[in-house]
Each structure stands twice: as C-alpha cells, then as structure tokens.
PDB file of C-alpha atoms in Angstrom:
ATOM      1  CA  MET B   1      68.622 -23.508  66.767  1.00 86.00           C
ATOM      2  CA  LEU B   2      71.020 -24.943  64.425  1.00 96.00           C
ATOM      3  CA  ASN B   3      69.382 -26.419  61.315  1.00 98.00           C
ATOM      4  CA  VAL B   4      70.496 -27.324  57.932  1.00 99.00           C
ATOM      5  CA  TYR B   5      69.268 -27.480  54.583  1.00 98.00           C
ATOM      6  CA  PHE B   6      70.079 -29.623  51.951  1.00 99.00           C
ATOM      7  CA  LEU B   7      68.809 -29.909  48.424  1.00 98.00           C
ATOM      8  CA  LYS B   8      69.473 -32.340  45.976  1.00 96.00           C
ATOM      9  CA  LEU B   9      69.789 -30.685  42.273  1.00 94.00           C
ATOM     10  CA  ASP B  10      67.972 -31.554  39.386  1.00 88.00           C
ATOM     11  CA  PHE B  11      69.015 -29.703  36.550  1.00 92.00           C
ATOM     12  CA  ASN B  12      66.532 -31.024  33.769  1.00 92.00           C
ATOM     13  CA  ILE B  13      63.757 -28.455  35.478  1.00 92.00           C
ATOM     14  CA  SER B  14      61.468 -26.822  32.680  1.00 92.00           C
ATOM     15  CA  ASP B  15      62.256 -23.478  31.553  1.00 92.00           C
ATOM     16  CA  ARG B  16      58.326 -22.366  33.136  1.00 93.00           C
ATOM     17  CA  ASP B  17      59.535 -23.611  36.586  1.00 93.00           C
ATOM     18  CA  LEU B  18      62.704 -21.295  36.524  1.00 94.00           C
ATOM     19  CA  LEU B  19      61.044 -18.185  35.819  1.00 94.00           C
ATOM     20  CA  ILE B  20      58.451 -18.837  39.216  1.00 94.00           C
ATOM     21  CA  LEU B  21      61.601 -19.814  41.169  1.00 94.00           C
ATOM     22  CA  GLU B  22      62.972 -16.642  39.839  1.00 94.00           C
ATOM     23  CA  LYS B  23      59.961 -15.194  41.176  1.00 93.00           C
ATOM     24  CA  THR B  24      60.384 -16.145  44.634  1.00 92.00           C
ATOM     25  CA  ILE B  25      64.335 -14.425  45.310  1.00 93.00           C
ATOM     26  CA  SER B  26      64.931 -10.790  45.403  1.00 91.00           C
ATOM     27  CA  PRO B  27      66.790  -8.938  41.959  1.00 92.00           C
ATOM     28  CA  GLN B  28      69.464  -8.314  43.603  1.00 91.00           C
ATOM     29  CA  ARG B  29      70.034 -12.250  44.307  1.00 92.00           C
ATOM     30  CA  LEU B  30      68.536 -12.725  40.784  1.00 94.00           C
ATOM     31  CA  LYS B  31      71.048 -10.331  39.048  1.00 95.00           C
ATOM     32  CA  TYR B  32      73.647 -12.041  40.649  1.00 94.00           C
ATOM     33  CA  ALA B  33      72.267 -15.653  39.652  1.00 95.00           C
ATOM     34  CA  LYS B  34      72.444 -14.118  36.238  1.00 95.00           C
ATOM     35  CA  GLN B  35      76.048 -14.116  36.418  1.00 95.00           C
ATOM     36  CA  TYR B  36      76.377 -17.680  35.572  1.00 95.00           C
ATOM     37  CA  HIS B  37      75.866 -18.087  31.992  1.00 91.00           C
ATOM     38  CA  LYS B  38      76.443 -22.073  32.358  1.00 94.00           C
ATOM     39  CA  LYS B  39      72.607 -23.201  33.002  1.00 94.00           C
ATOM     40  CA  GLN B  40      73.956 -25.741  35.937  1.00 96.00           C
ATOM     41  CA  ASP B  41      75.670 -22.914  37.537  1.00 96.00           C
ATOM     42  CA  PHE B  42      72.934 -20.728  37.424  1.00 97.00           C
ATOM     43  CA  ILE B  43      70.512 -23.272  38.824  1.00 96.00           C
ATOM     44  CA  ARG B  44      73.120 -23.946  41.759  1.00 97.00           C
ATOM     45  CA  SER B  45      73.005 -20.200  42.336  1.00 97.00           C
ATOM     46  CA  LEU B  46      69.095 -19.439  41.752  1.00 96.00           C
ATOM     47  CA  LEU B  47      68.392 -22.656  44.187  1.00 97.00           C
ATOM     48  CA  SER B  48      70.537 -21.695  46.842  1.00 97.00           C
ATOM     49  CA  SER B  49      69.242 -18.647  46.839  1.00 96.00           C
ATOM     50  CA  VAL B  50      65.558 -19.593  47.287  1.00 96.00           C
ATOM     51  CA  LEU B  51      66.624 -22.118  49.632  1.00 97.00           C
ATOM     52  CA  PHE B  52      67.921 -19.304  52.121  1.00 96.00           C
ATOM     53  CA  TYR B  53      64.464 -17.843  51.145  1.00 94.00           C
ATOM     54  CA  TYR B  54      62.748 -21.228  52.668  1.00 95.00           C
ATOM     55  CA  ALA B  55      65.230 -21.310  55.776  1.00 95.00           C
ATOM     56  CA  LEU B  56      64.926 -18.475  56.974  1.00 94.00           C
ATOM     57  CA  ASN B  57      61.323 -18.307  56.406  1.00 92.00           C
ATOM     58  CA  LYS B  58      60.868 -22.141  58.300  1.00 92.00           C
ATOM     59  CA  ASN B  59      62.992 -20.533  61.067  1.00 92.00           C
ATOM     60  CA  GLY B  60      60.520 -17.304  61.782  1.00 89.00           C
ATOM     61  CA  ILE B  61      62.008 -15.119  59.646  1.00 88.00           C
ATOM     62  CA  ASP B  62      59.613 -13.251  56.817  1.00 84.00           C
ATOM     63  CA  LYS B  63      61.098 -12.163  53.337  1.00 84.00           C
ATOM     64  CA  LYS B  64      59.844  -8.587  53.541  1.00 83.00           C
ATOM     65  CA  ASP B  65      62.229  -8.625  56.574  1.00 85.00           C
ATOM     66  CA  ILE B  66      65.238  -9.639  55.101  1.00 89.00           C
ATOM     67  CA  ILE B  67      67.915  -6.962  54.739  1.00 86.00           C
ATOM     68  CA  ILE B  68      71.863  -8.657  53.843  1.00 87.00           C
ATOM     69  CA  GLU B  69      74.530  -6.707  54.234  1.00 86.00           C
ATOM     70  CA  LYS B  70      78.009  -7.326  54.727  1.00 86.00           C
ATOM     71  CA  SER B  71      80.706  -7.113  57.292  1.00 85.00           C
ATOM     72  CA  LEU B  72      83.677  -5.295  57.008  1.00 81.00           C
ATOM     73  CA  ARG B  73      85.640  -8.777  55.689  1.00 79.00           C
ATOM     74  CA  GLY B  74      82.979  -9.704  53.094  1.00 81.00           C
ATOM     75  CA  LYS B  75      80.491 -12.064  55.991  1.00 86.00           C
ATOM     76  CA  PRO B  76      76.962 -11.609  55.107  1.00 88.00           C
ATOM     77  CA  PHE B  77      74.230 -10.862  57.828  1.00 87.00           C
ATOM     78  CA  LEU B  78      70.872 -10.091  58.054  1.00 91.00           C
ATOM     79  CA  LYS B  79      70.638  -6.656  59.115  1.00 88.00           C
ATOM     80  CA  ASN B  80      67.021  -6.643  61.080  1.00 84.00           C
ATOM     81  CA  SER B  81      68.072 -10.232  62.365  1.00 82.00           C
ATOM     82  CA  LYS B  82      71.869  -9.786  63.877  1.00 76.00           C
ATOM     83  CA  ASN B  83      70.687 -13.126  65.981  1.00 88.00           C
ATOM     84  CA  ILE B  84      70.504 -15.174  63.703  1.00 93.00           C
ATOM     85  CA  ASP B  85      73.894 -16.058  61.307  1.00 95.00           C
ATOM     86  CA  PHE B  86      73.513 -18.302  58.274  1.00 97.00           C
ATOM     87  CA  ASN B  87      75.418 -19.612  55.218  1.00 97.00           C
ATOM     88  CA  ILE B  88      75.173 -21.085  51.948  1.00 98.00           C
ATOM     89  CA  THR B  89      76.781 -23.666  49.915  1.00 98.00           C
ATOM     90  CA  HIS B  90      76.800 -25.318  46.125  1.00 97.00           C
ATOM     91  CA  SER B  91      78.387 -27.948  44.759  1.00 97.00           C
ATOM     92  CA  GLY B  92      78.148 -30.633  42.037  1.00 97.00           C
ATOM     93  CA  HIS B  93      74.417 -31.776  42.788  1.00 96.00           C
ATOM     94  CA  TRP B  94      74.229 -30.054  46.065  1.00 98.00           C
ATOM     95  CA  VAL B  95      73.086 -27.463  47.775  1.00 98.00           C
ATOM     96  CA  ALA B  96      72.639 -26.261  51.409  1.00 99.00           C
ATOM     97  CA  CYS B  97      71.658 -23.417  53.905  1.00 98.00           C
ATOM     98  CA  ALA B  98      72.627 -23.319  57.839  1.00 98.00           C
ATOM     99  CA  ILE B  99      71.080 -20.985  59.970  1.00 98.00           C
ATOM    100  CA  ASP B 100      71.975 -20.644  63.338  1.00 97.00           C
ATOM    101  CA  VAL B 101      71.613 -18.013  66.406  1.00 95.00           C
ATOM    102  CA  ASN B 102      75.188 -18.964  66.721  1.00 90.00           C
ATOM    103  CA  ASP B 103      78.164 -18.280  63.749  1.00 95.00           C
ATOM    104  CA  VAL B 104      77.921 -20.667  61.534  1.00 97.00           C
ATOM    105  CA  GLY B 105      80.158 -22.063  58.462  1.00 97.00           C
ATOM    106  CA  ILE B 106      78.847 -25.252  56.231  1.00 98.00           C
ATOM    107  CA  ASP B 107      80.842 -26.517  52.900  1.00 98.00           C
ATOM    108  CA  ILE B 108      80.163 -28.735  50.266  1.00 99.00           C
ATOM    109  CA  GLU B 109      82.869 -29.690  47.546  1.00 98.00           C
ATOM    110  CA  TYR B 110      81.981 -32.415  44.568  1.00 98.00           C
ATOM    111  CA  MET B 111      85.571 -34.830  45.116  1.00 98.00           C
ATOM    112  CA  LYS B 112      87.164 -34.748  41.888  1.00 96.00           C
ATOM    113  CA  ASP B 113      90.312 -36.159  41.079  1.00 93.00           C
ATOM    114  CA  ILE B 114      93.256 -34.003  41.928  1.00 92.00           C
ATOM    115  CA  ASN B 115      96.733 -33.621  42.510  1.00 93.00           C
ATOM    116  CA  LEU B 116      97.263 -34.165  46.386  1.00 92.00           C
ATOM    117  CA  THR B 117     101.168 -32.335  46.327  1.00 91.00           C
ATOM    118  CA  ASP B 118      99.225 -29.522  45.233  1.00 92.00           C
ATOM    119  CA  PHE B 119      97.302 -28.586  47.983  1.00 93.00           C
ATOM    120  CA  GLU B 120     100.667 -29.021  50.681  1.00 91.00           C
ATOM    121  CA  GLU B 121     101.126 -25.543  50.988  1.00 91.00           C
ATOM    122  CA  ILE B 122      98.489 -24.630  52.484  1.00 92.00           C
ATOM    123  CA  LEU B 123      97.618 -28.139  54.821  1.00 95.00           C
ATOM    124  CA  THR B 124      99.456 -28.057  58.321  1.00 95.00           C
ATOM    125  CA  THR B 125     102.062 -31.424  58.874  1.00 94.00           C
ATOM    126  CA  LYS B 126      99.284 -33.196  61.063  1.00 95.00           C
ATOM    127  CA  GLU B 127      96.636 -32.466  58.481  1.00 96.00           C
ATOM    128  CA  ILE B 128      99.062 -33.795  55.543  1.00 96.00           C
ATOM    129  CA  SER B 129      99.500 -37.198  57.076  1.00 96.00           C
ATOM    130  CA  TYR B 130      95.905 -37.932  57.870  1.00 96.00           C
ATOM    131  CA  ILE B 131      95.030 -37.015  54.466  1.00 96.00           C
ATOM    132  CA  ASN B 132      97.561 -40.038  53.446  1.00 94.00           C
ATOM    133  CA  ASN B 133      97.504 -39.548  49.841  1.00 92.00           C
ATOM    134  CA  LYS B 134      93.596 -40.261  49.997  1.00 95.00           C
ATOM    135  CA  GLN B 135      90.885 -38.069  48.326  1.00 96.00           C
ATOM    136  CA  GLU B 136      88.429 -38.695  50.503  1.00 96.00           C
ATOM    137  CA  ASN B 137      90.365 -38.092  53.586  1.00 97.00           C
ATOM    138  CA  PHE B 138      91.348 -34.895  51.588  1.00 97.00           C
ATOM    139  CA  TYR B 139      87.939 -33.999  50.839  1.00 98.00           C
ATOM    140  CA  GLN B 140      87.110 -34.373  54.564  1.00 98.00           C
ATOM    141  CA  ILE B 141      89.836 -31.537  55.869  1.00 98.00           C
ATOM    142  CA  TRP B 142      89.285 -29.220  53.015  1.00 97.00           C
ATOM    143  CA  THR B 143      85.252 -28.767  53.815  1.00 98.00           C
ATOM    144  CA  LEU B 144      85.913 -29.057  57.410  1.00 98.00           C
ATOM    145  CA  LYS B 145      88.792 -25.786  57.069  1.00 97.00           C
ATOM    146  CA  GLU B 146      86.638 -24.372  54.669  1.00 96.00           C
ATOM    147  CA  SER B 147      83.187 -24.299  56.765  1.00 97.00           C
ATOM    148  CA  TYR B 148      85.448 -23.283  60.010  1.00 97.00           C
ATOM    149  CA  ILE B 149      86.723 -19.587  57.689  1.00 95.00           C
ATOM    150  CA  LYS B 150      83.111 -19.427  57.262  1.00 96.00           C
ATOM    151  CA  ALA B 151      81.786 -19.422  60.464  1.00 96.00           C
ATOM    152  CA  LEU B 152      84.403 -16.863  61.588  1.00 94.00           C
ATOM    153  CA  GLY B 153      83.883 -14.619  58.248  1.00 91.00           C
ATOM    154  CA  THR B 154      86.893 -14.375  57.901  1.00 85.00           C
ATOM    155  CA  GLY B 155      87.684 -15.737  53.939  1.00 75.00           C
ATOM    156  CA  ILE B 156      90.747 -14.976  52.477  1.00 66.00           C
ATOM    157  CA  TYR B 157      91.790 -12.781  55.064  1.00 68.00           C
ATOM    158  CA  HIS B 158      92.171 -16.042  57.400  1.00 80.00           C
ATOM    159  CA  SER B 159      96.030 -18.139  56.013  1.00 86.00           C
ATOM    160  CA  LEU B 160      94.105 -22.098  55.816  1.00 89.00           C
ATOM    161  CA  SER B 161      97.967 -22.757  57.155  1.00 90.00           C
ATOM    162  CA  SER B 162      97.846 -20.670  59.747  1.00 93.00           C
ATOM    163  CA  PHE B 163      95.149 -23.429  62.089  1.00 96.00           C
ATOM    164  CA  SER B 164      94.812 -27.473  62.216  1.00 97.00           C
ATOM    165  CA  ILE B 165      91.934 -29.567  61.876  1.00 98.00           C
ATOM    166  CA  GLU B 166      92.335 -32.830  63.844  1.00 97.00           C
ATOM    167  CA  PRO B 167      89.138 -35.609  62.981  1.00 96.00           C
ATOM    168  CA  TYR B 168      88.462 -37.915  65.380  1.00 94.00           C
ATOM    169  CA  SER B 169      86.259 -40.479  66.555  1.00 85.00           C
ATOM    170  CA  ASN B 170      82.837 -40.521  63.456  1.00 86.00           C
ATOM    171  CA  HIS B 171      82.317 -37.339  61.915  1.00 95.00           C
ATOM    172  CA  TYR B 172      83.943 -34.825  64.527  1.00 97.00           C
ATOM    173  CA  ALA B 173      86.946 -33.373  64.307  1.00 98.00           C
ATOM    174  CA  LYS B 174      88.288 -29.933  66.546  1.00 97.00           C
ATOM    175  CA  VAL B 175      90.624 -27.241  65.122  1.00 98.00           C
ATOM    176  CA  PHE B 176      93.769 -25.741  66.546  1.00 97.00           C
ATOM    177  CA  GLN B 177      95.407 -22.609  66.765  1.00 92.00           C
ATOM    178  CA  ASP B 178      98.990 -22.296  67.558  1.00 89.00           C
ATOM    179  CA  GLY B 179      98.919 -25.439  68.793  1.00 88.00           C
ATOM    180  CA  SER B 180      95.937 -24.839  71.287  1.00 95.00           C
ATOM    181  CA  CYS B 181      92.431 -26.168  70.837  1.00 97.00           C
ATOM    182  CA  GLU B 182      89.554 -23.795  70.490  1.00 94.00           C
ATOM    183  CA  LYS B 183      87.423 -25.503  71.763  1.00 94.00           C
ATOM    184  CA  GLN B 184      84.062 -23.456  71.488  1.00 96.00           C
ATOM    185  CA  TRP B 185      84.350 -24.701  67.790  1.00 98.00           C
ATOM    186  CA  HIS B 186      82.490 -27.790  66.790  1.00 98.00           C
ATOM    187  CA  PHE B 187      82.508 -29.509  63.907  1.00 98.00           C
ATOM    188  CA  TYR B 188      80.674 -32.201  61.594  1.00 98.00           C
ATOM    189  CA  ASN B 189      81.837 -33.761  58.473  1.00 98.00           C
ATOM    190  CA  PHE B 190      79.919 -36.465  56.555  1.00 98.00           C
ATOM    191  CA  ASN B 191      79.433 -37.481  52.622  1.00 98.00           C
ATOM    192  CA  LEU B 192      76.183 -36.392  51.154  1.00 98.00           C
ATOM    193  CA  ASP B 193      77.272 -39.359  48.293  1.00 97.00           C
ATOM    194  CA  GLU B 194      80.098 -40.933  46.527  1.00 96.00           C
ATOM    195  CA  LYS B 195      80.820 -37.983  45.161  1.00 97.00           C
ATOM    196  CA  HIS B 196      80.446 -35.026  47.437  1.00 98.00           C
ATOM    197  CA  SER B 197      82.068 -34.028  50.920  1.00 98.00           C
ATOM    198  CA  CYS B 198      80.610 -31.594  53.535  1.00 99.00           C
ATOM    199  CA  SER B 199      81.419 -29.662  56.319  1.00 99.00           C
ATOM    200  CA  ILE B 200      79.235 -27.682  59.245  1.00 99.00           C
ATOM    201  CA  CYS B 201      80.697 -25.617  61.886  1.00 98.00           C
ATOM    202  CA  SER B 202      79.126 -23.923  64.925  1.00 98.00           C
ATOM    203  CA  GLN B 203      79.665 -23.039  68.319  1.00 96.00           C
ATOM    204  CA  ALA B 204      76.851 -25.345  69.223  1.00 93.00           C
ATOM    205  CA  LYS B 205      77.240 -29.411  68.836  1.00 94.00           C
ATOM    206  CA  ILE B 206      76.224 -30.929  66.241  1.00 97.00           C
ATOM    207  CA  THR B 207      74.194 -33.977  65.228  1.00 95.00           C
ATOM    208  CA  LYS B 208      71.810 -35.157  62.439  1.00 95.00           C
ATOM    209  CA  GLU B 209      68.582 -34.537  64.074  1.00 96.00           C
ATOM    210  CA  HIS B 210      69.485 -30.999  62.179  1.00 97.00           C
ATOM    211  CA  PHE B 211      69.984 -31.912  59.191  1.00 98.00           C
ATOM    212  CA  ASN B 212      66.579 -31.403  56.868  1.00 97.00           C
ATOM    213  CA  PHE B 213      66.754 -33.468  53.748  1.00 98.00           C
ATOM    214  CA  LEU B 214      64.609 -31.831  50.933  1.00 95.00           C
ATOM    215  CA  GLU B 215      64.125 -33.797  47.676  1.00 91.00           C
ATOM    216  CA  TYR B 216      63.083 -31.487  44.307  1.00 88.00           C
ATOM    217  CA  LYS B 217      59.977 -31.873  43.595  1.00 87.00           C
ATOM    218  CA  SER B 218      58.288 -31.251  47.105  1.00 88.00           C
ATOM    219  CA  PHE B 219      61.031 -28.817  47.695  1.00 91.00           C
ATOM    220  CA  TYR B 220      59.699 -26.316  44.332  1.00 87.00           C
ATOM    221  CA  GLN B 221      56.014 -26.429  45.491  1.00 87.00           C
ATOM    222  CA  LEU B 222      56.947 -25.598  49.517  1.00 82.00           C
ATOM    223  CA  ALA B 223      59.590 -22.766  48.288  1.00 82.00           C
ATOM    224  CA  ILE B 224      56.596 -20.849  46.192  1.00 78.00           C
ATOM    225  CA  LEU B 225      54.038 -21.427  49.612  1.00 74.00           C
ATOM    226  CA  SER B 226      57.053 -20.357  51.455  1.00 69.00           C
ATOM    227  CA  CYS B 227      58.328 -17.347  49.254  1.00 63.00           C
TER     228      CYS B 227
END
C-alpha cells in the first residue's frame, strides 16, 4: 500500500489562505513551521504538514487519531497506527509525503550548482565513477542515499559512505552493504522537473502507479475539506 503524494508549491499564497491552512495542522507542527523566518521556507514547512495530514486522511487515518512520537534515533512514527510508516520531504518548489505499510523514505533535492569534490568523502568509489563529474548523476545518488537512511530511520547515525548505491535500468537502483546486495530494498529515482531530483525507498516494488501529483488550487480546497 505505497502511496506518494507530490505538491508543486505556489509561493504567491495570500495571507488569508495561509491563515486558513494554518488551522488545518496541529499547534505543534505550526509552531515548528513558524521557526522559519523566510516566507518561502515557512510555506514549504507549512504545506508539507498540510500534505501529511491530507495523505493520512486519504489512507484512512483520521486527524484526531494522529499522535506522532519519535524512535530512539529520531524517526517520527504514528503512535496509534504502528502498521503505517510515513516520510516527508521538501526542497525548492516541491513537497512530498510517502505513506506505506513498509518502512519508507523519500528525498527531494533542488539541483543547485555545487563543487562535486566537496562530497567525495561520503561517496564510494563506484558511486564516484557513476557520477563521472555530472551534477545530475550526483543528485540521483544523493537522493537515493538519503531515501535509504530515511527509510531505515538511522539519520545522522548512519554514515553515507558505509553503503553503496548502484543505479540500473531506468529509475531503479540497488543498495550494497559490505559488498552484499540488500535485496529487500527497492528504489525509484526520477526528476520532478529540470531542477528537482527525487528518490523513494521502500520494501515494496515502486512504480509510477504509486504517485499522486496534486495541483495547488485543487489541493487547497481538498485539504480544507479533509483536514
């Protein structure tokens, strides 16, 4: 039951609409969003929370039943729905939320210009060879690695150089730990547009049929009704 929801952001949201959207999320998540002082950062955080509530509602979880706790390593989970995992990401002009009965991770990165040599210490030899000084390949590997550690829930406790991602075919990849393929994990990578790379990691096979792309104006109305 993997479902991934994508929303392209509109940074020209009126103050009136922002106030209405603020009322659809919990006080705790609103307080977190308001820690961002730049309006675009606030909108990303706010709408990622609105999308989270919307996604859970679409998967049969009522807002009143949502209690979020964290594991010892900091991964959020639903206290009253332990058979459901979720993961949220936002970057640039996109936010996304993945819902699954398996462990799931998702990562979006805005593909800004970078010096690739600055990241070689956290990449394996095979990954560096695959990247081949191509920025798009770097973001493909980077989001795949991030989605994996987010699915594991290990975060900063997991060294990015301790495992290797090997893309194959279109969109798909494998992960290797100590030279052995971790066959229980499935990956899917694609570009949301020319400036945003996205990767999903799950224990279930991932296809485009799991993706739900939302347009802001219609999402705004649906979010108010569902939240």
